[in-house]
Coordinates of C-alpha atoms in Angstrom, one line a residue:
M35 CA -30.0 52.0 -19.9
P36 CA -27.7 51.4 -17.3
R37 CA -25.1 48.3 -18.1
K38 CA -25.6 45.0 -15.5
R39 CA -23.0 44.8 -13.2
P40 CA -20.9 41.6 -14.0
F41 CA -21.7 38.0 -12.5
S42 CA -19.0 36.1 -11.9
A43 CA -19.8 32.2 -11.6
K44 CA -18.2 31.9 -8.6
R45 CA -20.6 34.3 -7.0
K46 CA -23.3 32.5 -8.7
K47 CA -22.3 29.5 -6.7
Q48 CA -22.2 31.5 -3.3
Q49 CA -25.9 32.4 -4.5
L50 CA -26.9 28.9 -4.8
R51 CA -25.3 28.0 -1.5
D52 CA -26.5 30.9 0.6
R53 CA -30.0 29.8 -0.6
R54 CA -29.8 26.0 0.5
E55 CA -28.5 27.3 3.9
R56 CA -31.8 29.1 3.9
K57 CA -33.7 26.6 2.9
R58 CA -32.4 24.1 5.4
G59 CA -32.7 26.7 8.1
D60 CA -29.3 27.1 9.2
A61 CA -26.9 29.9 10.3
P62 CA -26.0 32.4 7.9
T63 CA -22.6 32.4 6.5
G64 CA -20.1 34.1 8.3
P65 CA -17.2 36.5 6.4
D66 CA -15.5 34.1 5.7
S67 CA -17.8 32.3 3.2
G68 CA -17.1 34.6 0.6
P69 CA -16.5 34.6 -3.3
G70 CA -12.8 34.1 -2.3
S71 CA -13.4 31.2 0.1
R72 CA -12.7 27.7 -1.4
S73 CA -15.3 26.0 0.4
G74 CA -17.7 28.4 1.3
S75 CA -18.1 27.3 4.9
R76 CA -16.7 28.3 8.1
E77 CA -14.2 26.2 10.0
R78 CA -15.1 23.3 12.3
G79 CA -13.4 24.6 15.0
N80 CA -15.1 28.3 14.9
D81 CA -18.5 26.8 14.9
V82 CA -18.6 26.9 18.6
V83 CA -17.1 30.2 19.2
P84 CA -19.5 33.0 19.1
V85 CA -18.6 36.5 17.1
E86 CA -19.2 39.0 20.6
T87 CA -20.1 38.0 23.8
G88 CA -24.0 37.4 24.0
D89 CA -24.4 36.3 20.8
P90 CA -26.0 32.8 20.1
V91 CA -23.8 29.9 19.5
H92 CA -24.9 28.0 16.4
P93 CA -25.0 24.4 15.7
P94 CA -22.8 22.7 13.7
R95 CA -23.3 23.0 10.0
R96 CA -25.0 19.8 8.5
H97 CA -22.5 19.6 5.7
D98 CA -19.1 20.7 5.3
P99 CA -17.4 19.3 1.7
G100 CA -14.1 20.3 3.2
R101 CA -14.6 17.9 6.5
F102 CA -13.2 14.9 5.1
R103 CA -10.7 16.6 2.6
L104 CA -6.6 15.8 2.6
Q105 CA -4.8 18.4 4.4
L106 CA -1.1 17.9 3.8
G107 CA 1.4 20.4 4.4
G108 CA 3.9 21.3 1.9
P109 CA 7.5 23.2 1.5
R110 CA 7.4 27.2 1.3
A111 CA 8.0 28.7 -2.1
E112 CA 11.9 29.4 -1.4
A113 CA 12.0 25.3 -1.5
L114 CA 10.1 25.4 -4.6
A115 CA 11.8 27.6 -6.4
R116 CA 15.6 25.9 -5.4
R117 CA 14.1 22.3 -6.3
R118 CA 12.9 23.8 -9.6
R119 CA 16.3 25.3 -10.7
R120 CA 18.3 22.2 -9.5
A121 CA 15.8 20.0 -11.8
Q122 CA 16.9 22.1 -14.6
E123 CA 20.5 22.1 -13.8
E124 CA 21.8 19.1 -12.1
L125 CA 22.5 16.5 -14.3
L126 CA 21.3 13.2 -13.6
E127 CA 23.5 9.6 -12.8
L128 CA 22.0 6.4 -12.8
L129 CA 22.7 4.9 -8.8
P130 CA 23.9 1.5 -8.1
E131 CA 21.5 -1.3 -7.2
T132 CA 22.0 -0.7 -3.5
A133 CA 20.5 2.9 -3.9
L134 CA 16.7 1.0 -4.6
E135 CA 17.3 -0.7 -1.0
L136 CA 15.7 1.0 1.8
D137 CA 15.9 0.9 5.5
P138 CA 12.2 1.6 7.4
D139 CA 14.7 3.1 9.9
T140 CA 15.4 5.9 7.8
I141 CA 11.6 6.4 7.2
Y142 CA 10.4 6.3 10.3
G143 CA 12.7 6.7 13.0
P144 CA 12.7 6.4 16.3
G145 CA 10.4 9.0 18.2
L146 CA 8.3 9.5 15.5
D147 CA 4.5 8.7 16.9
F148 CA 0.7 9.7 15.4
P149 CA -2.2 11.7 17.3
R150 CA -3.7 9.1 19.5
R151 CA -7.0 9.6 21.0
P152 CA -7.1 11.1 24.2
P153 CA -8.9 9.6 27.6
W154 CA -12.7 9.0 27.3
S155 CA -15.8 7.9 28.9
F156 CA -19.0 7.4 28.0
A157 CA -19.9 9.9 30.6
M158 CA -18.7 12.8 28.8
S159 CA -20.8 14.7 26.3
P160 CA -20.1 15.2 22.7
E161 CA -19.0 18.5 23.0
E162 CA -16.4 17.7 26.0
L163 CA -15.2 15.1 23.9
R164 CA -14.8 17.1 20.9
V165 CA -13.0 19.7 22.5
R166 CA -10.7 17.6 24.2
E167 CA -10.0 15.4 21.2
E168 CA -8.9 18.8 19.5
A169 CA -6.7 19.9 22.4
A170 CA -4.9 16.7 22.3
F171 CA -4.4 16.8 18.3
S172 CA -3.1 20.4 19.1
T173 CA -0.9 19.5 21.2
F174 CA 0.5 17.0 19.2
L175 CA 1.1 19.4 16.7
R176 CA 2.4 22.0 18.9
A177 CA 5.2 19.3 20.2
L178 CA 6.2 18.3 16.8
R179 CA 6.8 22.0 15.6
E180 CA 8.6 23.0 18.6
G181 CA 10.7 19.6 18.2
Q182 CA 9.8 18.2 21.3
C183 CA 9.5 15.0 19.2
P184 CA 13.2 13.8 18.4
G185 CA 13.8 15.1 14.6
G186 CA 10.6 17.0 14.8
A187 CA 10.5 20.1 12.4
E188 CA 7.5 22.2 11.4
E189 CA 3.9 20.9 10.6
G190 CA 3.7 19.3 7.5
G191 CA 7.2 19.3 6.4
T192 CA 10.0 21.5 5.8
D193 CA 11.9 23.3 3.3
G194 CA 14.6 20.4 3.3
D195 CA 16.2 18.7 0.4
D196 CA 14.2 15.6 -0.8
D197 CA 17.2 13.3 0.1
G198 CA 17.6 14.6 3.3
G199 CA 16.1 12.3 6.4
G200 CA 16.0 14.5 9.1
D201 CA 13.0 16.5 9.0
V202 CA 9.2 15.5 8.8
A203 CA 7.7 14.8 5.9
P204 CA 4.2 16.3 4.7
F205 CA 1.6 14.2 6.8
E206 CA -2.3 14.4 7.3
H207 CA -3.3 17.6 9.6
N208 CA -7.0 16.9 9.3
L209 CA -8.4 16.0 12.6
E210 CA -11.7 14.6 11.0
T211 CA -9.3 11.9 9.1
W212 CA -7.8 10.8 12.0
R213 CA -10.9 10.5 14.2
Q214 CA -11.9 7.7 11.0
L215 CA -8.8 6.1 12.2
W216 CA -9.7 5.7 16.0
R217 CA -13.2 4.7 15.4
V218 CA -11.9 1.7 13.3
L219 CA -9.1 0.9 15.9
E220 CA -11.8 0.7 18.6
M221 CA -14.7 -1.3 16.9
S222 CA -12.4 -3.8 15.1
D223 CA -10.9 -7.3 16.3
I224 CA -8.3 -7.3 13.8
I225 CA -6.3 -4.8 12.5
L226 CA -5.7 -5.2 8.3
L227 CA -2.5 -3.1 7.7
I228 CA -2.6 -2.5 4.0
T229 CA 0.9 -2.0 2.5
D230 CA 1.8 -1.6 -1.1
A231 CA 4.7 -4.4 -2.1
R232 CA 6.7 -1.9 -4.0
H233 CA 7.9 0.4 -1.0
P234 CA 6.7 -1.2 2.4
A235 CA 9.1 0.5 4.6
L236 CA 6.9 3.7 3.6
N237 CA 3.5 1.8 4.2
V238 CA 4.1 -0.3 7.6
P239 CA 4.6 2.7 10.6
P240 CA 6.1 1.4 13.7
A241 CA 4.0 3.2 16.3
L242 CA 0.9 1.7 14.7
A243 CA 2.0 -1.5 14.3
T244 CA 3.7 -1.5 18.2
H245 CA 0.3 0.5 19.7
V246 CA -2.5 -2.2 17.7
T247 CA -0.5 -5.6 19.1
R248 CA 0.8 -4.0 22.6
E249 CA -1.7 -1.1 23.5
L250 CA -5.0 -2.3 22.3
G251 CA -4.0 -5.9 22.2
K252 CA -5.1 -6.8 19.1
G253 CA -4.2 -9.0 16.1
L254 CA -2.0 -7.6 13.4
I255 CA -2.2 -8.8 9.8
L256 CA 0.0 -6.9 7.6
I257 CA -1.3 -7.5 3.5
L258 CA 1.6 -7.4 1.5
N259 CA -0.7 -6.0 -1.6
K260 CA 0.3 -5.4 -5.1
V261 CA 2.7 -8.4 -5.0
D262 CA 1.9 -8.5 -9.2
L263 CA 4.1 -5.5 -9.5
T264 CA 7.2 -6.5 -7.9
S265 CA 9.1 -10.0 -8.3
P266 CA 8.3 -12.8 -6.1
A267 CA 11.8 -12.7 -4.5
V268 CA 11.7 -8.9 -3.7
A269 CA 8.0 -9.8 -2.1
T270 CA 9.8 -12.6 -0.1
A271 CA 12.6 -10.5 1.2
W272 CA 10.1 -8.1 2.1
S273 CA 7.9 -10.6 4.1
H274 CA 10.4 -12.2 5.8
L275 CA 12.0 -8.2 6.9
L276 CA 8.5 -7.5 8.0
R277 CA 8.0 -10.8 10.4
R278 CA 11.2 -10.3 12.1
R279 CA 10.5 -6.8 12.8
F280 CA 6.9 -7.5 14.0
P281 CA 7.2 -11.0 15.3
A282 CA 3.2 -10.6 16.8
A283 CA 1.8 -9.7 13.2
R284 CA 1.1 -12.1 10.1
V285 CA 2.2 -11.5 6.7
V286 CA -0.3 -12.0 3.7
P287 CA 0.6 -11.5 0.2
F288 CA -2.3 -10.5 -1.7
T289 CA -2.8 -9.2 -5.6
S290 CA -6.3 -8.2 -7.0
A291 CA -5.1 -8.9 -10.7
P292 CA -2.3 -11.0 -10.9
R293 CA 0.0 -11.8 -13.9
R294 CA 2.3 -14.5 -15.1
N295 CA 5.1 -12.7 -17.1
P296 CA 5.0 -9.1 -17.0
V297 CA 6.9 -8.0 -20.0
P298 CA 10.2 -5.6 -19.3
G299 CA 10.3 -2.1 -19.4
L300 CA 6.8 0.6 -19.9
Q301 CA 3.9 -1.7 -19.0
R302 CA 0.9 -1.6 -21.2
R303 CA -2.5 0.1 -20.1
Q304 CA -4.7 -2.2 -18.1
K305 CA -8.3 -2.6 -18.7
R306 CA -10.3 -1.5 -15.5
G307 CA -13.0 -3.4 -14.0
G308 CA -14.2 -6.9 -13.6
G309 CA -12.4 -10.4 -12.2
W310 CA -12.6 -9.9 -8.8
S311 CA -12.6 -13.9 -8.2
R312 CA -9.1 -13.7 -9.4
A313 CA -7.5 -12.2 -6.6
V314 CA -4.6 -13.8 -5.0
G315 CA -4.3 -14.0 -1.1
P316 CA -8.1 -14.4 0.1
R317 CA -7.8 -17.6 1.3
Q318 CA -4.5 -17.2 2.9
L319 CA -6.1 -14.4 4.7
L320 CA -8.6 -16.5 6.1
E321 CA -6.2 -18.6 7.5
A322 CA -4.4 -16.1 9.4
C323 CA -7.8 -15.1 11.0
E324 CA -8.5 -18.1 11.7
S325 CA -5.0 -18.5 13.8
I326 CA -5.7 -15.4 15.3
V327 CA -9.2 -16.1 16.4
G328 CA -8.8 -19.8 17.7
G329 CA -12.5 -21.1 17.0
E330 CA -14.1 -18.3 18.9
V331 CA -16.0 -17.3 15.7
D332 CA -17.4 -19.4 13.1
L333 CA -15.4 -19.0 10.2
S334 CA -16.8 -21.8 7.9
S335 CA -18.9 -19.6 6.1
W336 CA -16.3 -17.6 4.4
R337 CA -14.4 -20.5 4.0
A338 CA -17.7 -22.1 2.3
R339 CA -17.9 -18.6 0.3
L340 CA -14.0 -18.8 -0.8
D341 CA -15.2 -22.4 -2.3
R342 CA -18.0 -21.5 -4.1
A343 CA -15.9 -18.6 -5.5
E344 CA -13.1 -20.7 -7.3
E345 CA -15.4 -23.0 -8.3
A346 CA -17.5 -20.3 -10.3
A347 CA -13.9 -19.0 -11.5
A348 CA -13.0 -22.3 -12.9
R349 CA -15.8 -22.9 -15.1
G350 CA -15.2 -18.9 -16.3
E351 CA -18.3 -17.2 -14.3
E352 CA -18.3 -14.8 -11.8
E353 CA -20.1 -15.7 -8.2
E354 CA -23.5 -14.5 -7.8
E355 CA -24.0 -12.5 -4.8
E356 CA -26.5 -13.4 -2.3
E357 CA -29.4 -11.1 -1.9
E358 CA -29.6 -11.3 1.8
E359 CA -25.7 -10.6 1.6
Q360 CA -26.0 -7.3 -0.7
Q361 CA -29.1 -6.3 1.7
E362 CA -26.6 -5.9 4.6
G363 CA -23.7 -4.9 3.0
A364 CA -26.0 -1.8 1.6
G365 CA -27.1 -1.0 5.3
D366 CA -23.9 -1.6 7.1
S367 CA -22.0 1.6 5.6
G368 CA -23.9 4.0 7.8
E369 CA -23.1 2.6 10.6
A370 CA -20.9 5.4 11.8
E371 CA -21.1 6.1 15.4
D372 CA -20.1 9.5 15.2
G373 CA -23.4 10.6 14.2
D374 CA -22.2 12.5 11.0
G375 CA -25.5 13.1 9.1
D376 CA -26.8 15.4 12.3
G377 CA -23.2 17.0 12.3
V378 CA -23.3 16.3 16.3
M379 CA -20.5 13.6 17.2
V380 CA -21.6 10.7 19.3
A381 CA -19.4 8.5 21.2
P382 CA -19.2 5.1 20.0
R383 CA -20.3 1.7 21.8
Q384 CA -17.7 0.1 23.9
W385 CA -15.5 -2.3 22.2
E386 CA -16.6 -5.8 22.9
R387 CA -14.2 -8.9 21.4
Y388 CA -16.1 -10.8 19.0
R389 CA -19.5 -8.8 19.8
H390 CA -22.1 -11.0 19.0
G391 CA -20.2 -13.4 17.4
V392 CA -18.9 -11.5 14.7
L393 CA -15.4 -10.8 13.5
T394 CA -14.9 -7.5 12.7
L395 CA -11.8 -6.4 9.9
G396 CA -10.4 -3.0 10.0
C397 CA -8.8 -2.4 6.9
V398 CA -6.2 0.9 7.8
G399 CA -3.1 2.2 5.8
L400 CA -1.8 5.1 3.9
P401 CA -3.3 6.3 0.9
N402 CA -3.3 4.6 -2.3
A403 CA -2.2 1.1 -0.7
G404 CA -5.0 -0.4 -2.0
K405 CA -7.6 -0.9 1.1
S406 CA -11.0 -0.7 -1.1
S407 CA -9.6 -2.7 -3.6
V408 CA -8.6 -5.2 -1.0
L409 CA -12.0 -5.1 0.5
N410 CA -13.8 -5.5 -2.7
A411 CA -11.5 -8.5 -3.9
L412 CA -12.6 -10.0 -0.6
V413 CA -16.0 -8.8 -0.8
G414 CA -16.1 -10.0 -5.0
R415 CA -18.0 -6.8 -6.1
S416 CA -17.4 -3.2 -6.2
A417 CA -18.6 -2.7 -2.9
V418 CA -16.5 0.7 -2.3
S419 CA -15.3 3.1 -5.1
V420 CA -11.6 3.0 -5.7
S421 CA -9.7 5.3 -7.5
R422 CA -5.6 6.1 -8.2
A423 CA -6.0 9.5 -6.6
P424 CA -5.3 9.2 -3.0
G425 CA -8.1 10.4 -0.7
R426 CA -10.8 8.7 -2.3
T427 CA -12.3 7.3 0.7
R428 CA -13.2 10.0 2.8
Y429 CA -15.0 8.1 6.2
F430 CA -15.0 4.6 7.5
Q431 CA -17.4 1.8 6.1
T432 CA -18.5 -1.4 6.9
H433 CA -19.8 -4.1 4.8
F434 CA -20.6 -7.7 5.3
L435 CA -18.4 -10.8 4.0
T436 CA -20.7 -13.3 5.9
P437 CA -23.2 -13.1 8.3
R438 CA -20.3 -13.8 10.9
V439 CA -17.3 -11.5 9.2
R440 CA -17.9 -7.6 8.7
L441 CA -15.1 -5.6 6.8
C442 CA -14.9 -1.7 8.2
D443 CA -12.7 0.5 5.2
C444 CA -10.7 3.4 6.7
P445 CA -9.5 6.2 4.6
G446 CA -5.7 6.6 4.2
L447 CA -4.1 8.4 6.5
V448 CA 0.2 9.8 6.0
F449 CA 1.5 9.4 9.2
P450 CA 4.6 11.6 10.3
S451 CA 7.8 10.3 9.0
R452 CA 11.0 11.2 7.5
A453 CA 10.5 9.6 3.9
P454 CA 11.8 12.1 1.1
P455 CA 8.7 14.0 -0.5
A456 CA 9.6 12.9 -4.3
L457 CA 9.2 9.3 -2.6
Q458 CA 5.9 10.1 -1.0
V459 CA 4.7 11.1 -4.2
L460 CA 5.9 8.1 -6.5
A461 CA 4.2 6.1 -4.1
G462 CA 0.9 7.7 -4.5
V463 CA 0.7 8.9 -1.2
Y464 CA 0.9 12.9 -2.1
P465 CA -1.9 13.9 -4.9
I466 CA -0.2 14.5 -7.8
S467 CA -2.8 16.7 -9.0
Q468 CA -2.1 19.1 -6.2
L469 CA 1.9 19.1 -6.8
Q470 CA 3.5 23.0 -7.4
E471 CA 6.9 20.9 -8.4
P472 CA 6.6 17.8 -9.6
Y473 CA 10.2 17.7 -11.3
S474 CA 11.7 16.7 -8.4
A475 CA 10.2 13.6 -8.0
V476 CA 11.1 12.6 -11.7
G477 CA 14.7 13.3 -11.4
Y478 CA 14.7 10.9 -8.0
L479 CA 12.9 8.2 -10.5
A480 CA 15.3 9.0 -13.3
S481 CA 18.0 8.5 -10.8
R482 CA 16.9 4.8 -10.1
I483 CA 15.6 3.4 -13.4
L484 CA 16.8 4.4 -16.9
L485 CA 14.1 6.4 -17.8
P486 CA 14.8 7.6 -21.4
P487 CA 15.3 4.2 -22.9
L488 CA 11.6 3.0 -21.6
L489 CA 10.0 6.1 -22.6
Q490 CA 12.2 5.8 -26.2
L491 CA 12.9 9.9 -25.6
R492 CA 15.2 11.8 -27.9
P493 CA 18.3 12.8 -26.4
P494 CA 18.8 16.5 -25.6
S495 CA 20.8 18.7 -27.9
V496 CA 23.8 19.3 -25.0
A497 CA 25.7 15.7 -25.3
A498 CA 26.5 16.6 -21.7
G499 CA 23.6 14.3 -20.0
W500 CA 20.0 14.3 -18.9
T501 CA 18.2 16.7 -16.4
A502 CA 14.9 16.5 -14.9
W503 CA 14.1 19.2 -16.8
D504 CA 15.3 17.8 -20.1
I505 CA 13.2 14.5 -19.5
C506 CA 9.8 15.9 -19.0
E507 CA 10.7 18.3 -22.1
A508 CA 11.4 15.6 -24.6
W509 CA 8.4 13.6 -23.0
A510 CA 6.2 16.7 -23.5
E511 CA 7.6 16.6 -26.9
K512 CA 6.8 13.0 -27.8
R513 CA 3.2 13.0 -26.5
G514 CA 2.9 16.6 -28.1
Y515 CA 2.0 18.2 -24.8
K516 CA 1.9 22.1 -25.4
T517 CA 0.7 25.0 -23.7
A518 CA -1.9 27.0 -24.6
K519 CA -1.0 30.6 -25.4
A520 CA 2.9 30.0 -26.6
A521 CA 2.5 26.4 -28.2
R522 CA 5.6 25.6 -25.9
N523 CA 6.2 22.1 -24.8
D524 CA 4.4 21.8 -21.7
V525 CA 6.8 20.4 -19.4
Y526 CA 4.2 20.4 -15.7
R527 CA 1.8 18.3 -17.8
A528 CA 4.5 16.1 -19.3
A529 CA 6.2 15.4 -15.5
N530 CA 2.5 14.8 -13.9
S531 CA 2.2 12.4 -16.8
I532 CA 5.5 10.3 -15.9
L533 CA 4.4 10.2 -12.2
R534 CA 0.9 8.7 -13.2
L535 CA 2.7 6.1 -15.2
V536 CA 4.3 5.0 -11.9
A537 CA 1.3 5.4 -9.7
E538 CA -0.6 3.2 -12.4
G539 CA 2.3 0.5 -11.9
R540 CA 3.3 1.2 -15.9
L541 CA 6.8 2.3 -14.7
R542 CA 7.7 0.2 -11.7
L543 CA 10.0 1.7 -9.2
C544 CA 10.3 -1.5 -6.6
L545 CA 12.4 -0.6 -3.7
R546 CA 14.2 -3.4 -1.6
P547 CA 15.0 -4.3 1.9
P548 CA 18.3 -3.9 3.4
G549 CA 21.0 -6.2 1.8
Y550 CA 18.8 -7.4 -0.9
A551 CA 22.0 -7.1 -3.3
A552 CA 24.2 -9.1 -1.8
Q553 CA 21.5 -12.0 -1.0
K554 CA 19.9 -11.6 -4.6
D555 CA 20.8 -15.2 -5.6
L556 CA 19.5 -16.6 -2.4
W557 CA 15.9 -14.9 -2.9
E558 CA 15.6 -15.8 -5.8
Q559 CA 16.0 -19.6 -5.0
H560 CA 14.1 -19.2 -1.8
P561 CA 11.0 -21.9 -1.5
E562 CA 8.7 -19.2 -1.0
T563 CA 9.8 -17.3 -3.9
A564 CA 9.0 -20.2 -6.0
A565 CA 5.5 -20.7 -4.1
L566 CA 4.3 -16.9 -4.6
A567 CA 5.3 -17.7 -8.2
A568 CA 3.0 -20.7 -8.4
L569 CA 0.3 -18.8 -6.5
Q570 CA 0.2 -16.0 -8.9
E571 CA -0.1 -18.3 -11.9
Q572 CA -3.1 -19.9 -10.7
G573 CA -4.6 -16.7 -10.0
D574 CA -3.5 -15.5 -13.6
P575 CA -6.9 -15.2 -15.8
G576 CA -4.8 -17.2 -18.8
V577 CA -4.7 -20.2 -16.6
R578 CA -7.9 -20.3 -15.0
G579 CA -10.0 -18.4 -17.4
S580 CA -12.0 -16.2 -14.9
A581 CA -11.4 -13.4 -16.9
P582 CA -9.8 -12.6 -20.8
P583 CA -6.1 -11.5 -20.7
G584 CA -5.5 -7.8 -19.9
E585 CA -8.9 -7.1 -17.7
G586 CA -8.6 -5.9 -14.6
S587 CA -6.3 -3.4 -13.1
T588 CA -2.7 -3.7 -11.4
S589 CA -3.5 -1.1 -8.9
E590 CA -6.6 0.6 -7.8
E591 CA -9.1 1.4 -10.2
E592 CA -9.5 4.7 -11.7
E593 CA -12.6 6.8 -11.9
E594 CA -13.3 9.4 -14.5
G595 CA -11.9 12.9 -13.5
E596 CA -10.5 11.6 -10.6
S597 CA -6.4 11.7 -12.1
G598 CA -6.6 15.2 -13.3
E599 CA -5.9 14.2 -16.8
E600 CA -8.2 13.3 -20.1
V601 CA -8.2 10.2 -21.1
E602 CA -6.6 9.8 -24.6
P603 CA -8.8 7.8 -26.8
G604 CA -5.5 6.2 -28.4
E605 CA -4.6 4.8 -24.9
A606 CA -7.7 3.2 -24.8
T607 CA -7.5 -0.7 -24.6
P608 CA -8.1 -1.4 -28.4
P609 CA -10.2 -4.9 -29.5
A610 CA -7.8 -7.6 -30.7
S611 CA -7.3 -7.4 -34.9
T612 CA -5.5 -9.5 -36.8
A613 CA -4.5 -6.5 -39.5
P614 CA -0.8 -5.5 -39.1
N615 CA -0.3 -2.0 -37.5
P616 CA 1.7 0.2 -40.5
F617 CA 2.9 2.4 -37.7
A618 CA 4.5 0.0 -35.7
L619 CA 7.6 0.6 -37.0
L620 CA 7.0 4.3 -35.4
G621 CA 7.6 2.9 -31.7
E622 CA 4.4 4.5 -30.4
D623 CA 2.5 1.9 -29.2
E624 CA 5.2 1.5 -26.4
C625 CA 3.4 4.4 -25.0

């Protein structure tokens, strides 16, 4: 009896995929959809191109799993090898406090733009509009690659050094994601640019702010999110800098999980979920919207909703959602004018300010800035899914806050910039699970904060000093990360673990505006600093009693399996116990 032919799991998936396509009546897959293909689908740009003259043009596929996938460029293999050698050989030195100051001009220099939607009209067919958008996007990438944009470089970043600022850093190459931004900008009345308070210089593209305020003539509100992860003085200094650079914009501090007194050093893991009523900033956002709208839209229902939420939080209860609001919010997410379900793009409606007396707020920004968390905090429930891994939101969704206020959540986009790639990783913009060389980001972090004392690492055998590789190896030894075959220290996993501590807010790298060190006493004694600290104290669960201490997340909540690293049982928040811990002297509780 002849032996059976081996049948791999990859071929089995391809067989099931082909069977589903035959049931749907779609065109058979082309030569690119074999077992070696990741998605099993052709590129969208090739769907309308016949293989030979006279062949029928097949319609676009209805389901494309890679349509909204993050497509960030990366360095070449030579650059990866050079960074790896540098991480193993270069000794790290703690930079002065001024190294934490970041000038926004070094990130977004003059001339760096973002892809714009070409002019269109309702007389165009969907196919004409799609072809025009693809041509405009290709022209933008070609201009950036050929150096027509000042300081331009190759697509998706070059093999320059991490500390250099002359080359274009990795940015979004997926046209479908840029289309989501175009739709949100067109349909929104006020744009909420969500900014991470730890590094606002990276999260506020000047080209986007100028496009919204001057070209589109719409209101712009800069939400300084996650202010609980930085000091009130630094947040106040960034607020004043953003107001000077963007006079037409309003700046609103915001956080979904306020905490009064964060412990110094490595922060403890926060329990996920609950406590949306503790958010700080919704009332300030309402006042900013009222100043922009000027009475053209009735926002009294929003104010009444905030009053009810505060009263319920004062009683230690969560606000009950109204049935009609839940039904509206549940049916709005399918309001995409692009016709994604049919695979055919349809031009959106002409924008009309405050259409039908409804104010539309569009949440835009970079990945992992907290857009979905801000929307959930405003709605008061988990309306959209959130994750610490960037790219969780794939397409824009709409939810009604009140019958007169509509929220629109846009997927995060990485704009062309000259930011160091290591800073992009530490800011959560670049997916940590896709990093081929995470050691340079660890070195960037260790040169600005004292990592060995925070992580309680044993000094290396060579007394010359620490390298990025030594830090990762010591952390692997401490955590017990070993390779499967040789049982060596898993340095790659240890580096990813350190970077995830930064993304979760347990290791805090808070950048400061230029000149902050020289005026540190001024900002610490500023009246707005005291007001922001008092505002966070009002939202603290220990003061208001809306949730037990430690409940909530300091950043976007993490879905199971999204981070790429298993959740260890020992890292979960244990219940309170009066018994002493016999292993407290080992210092393992700090991690």
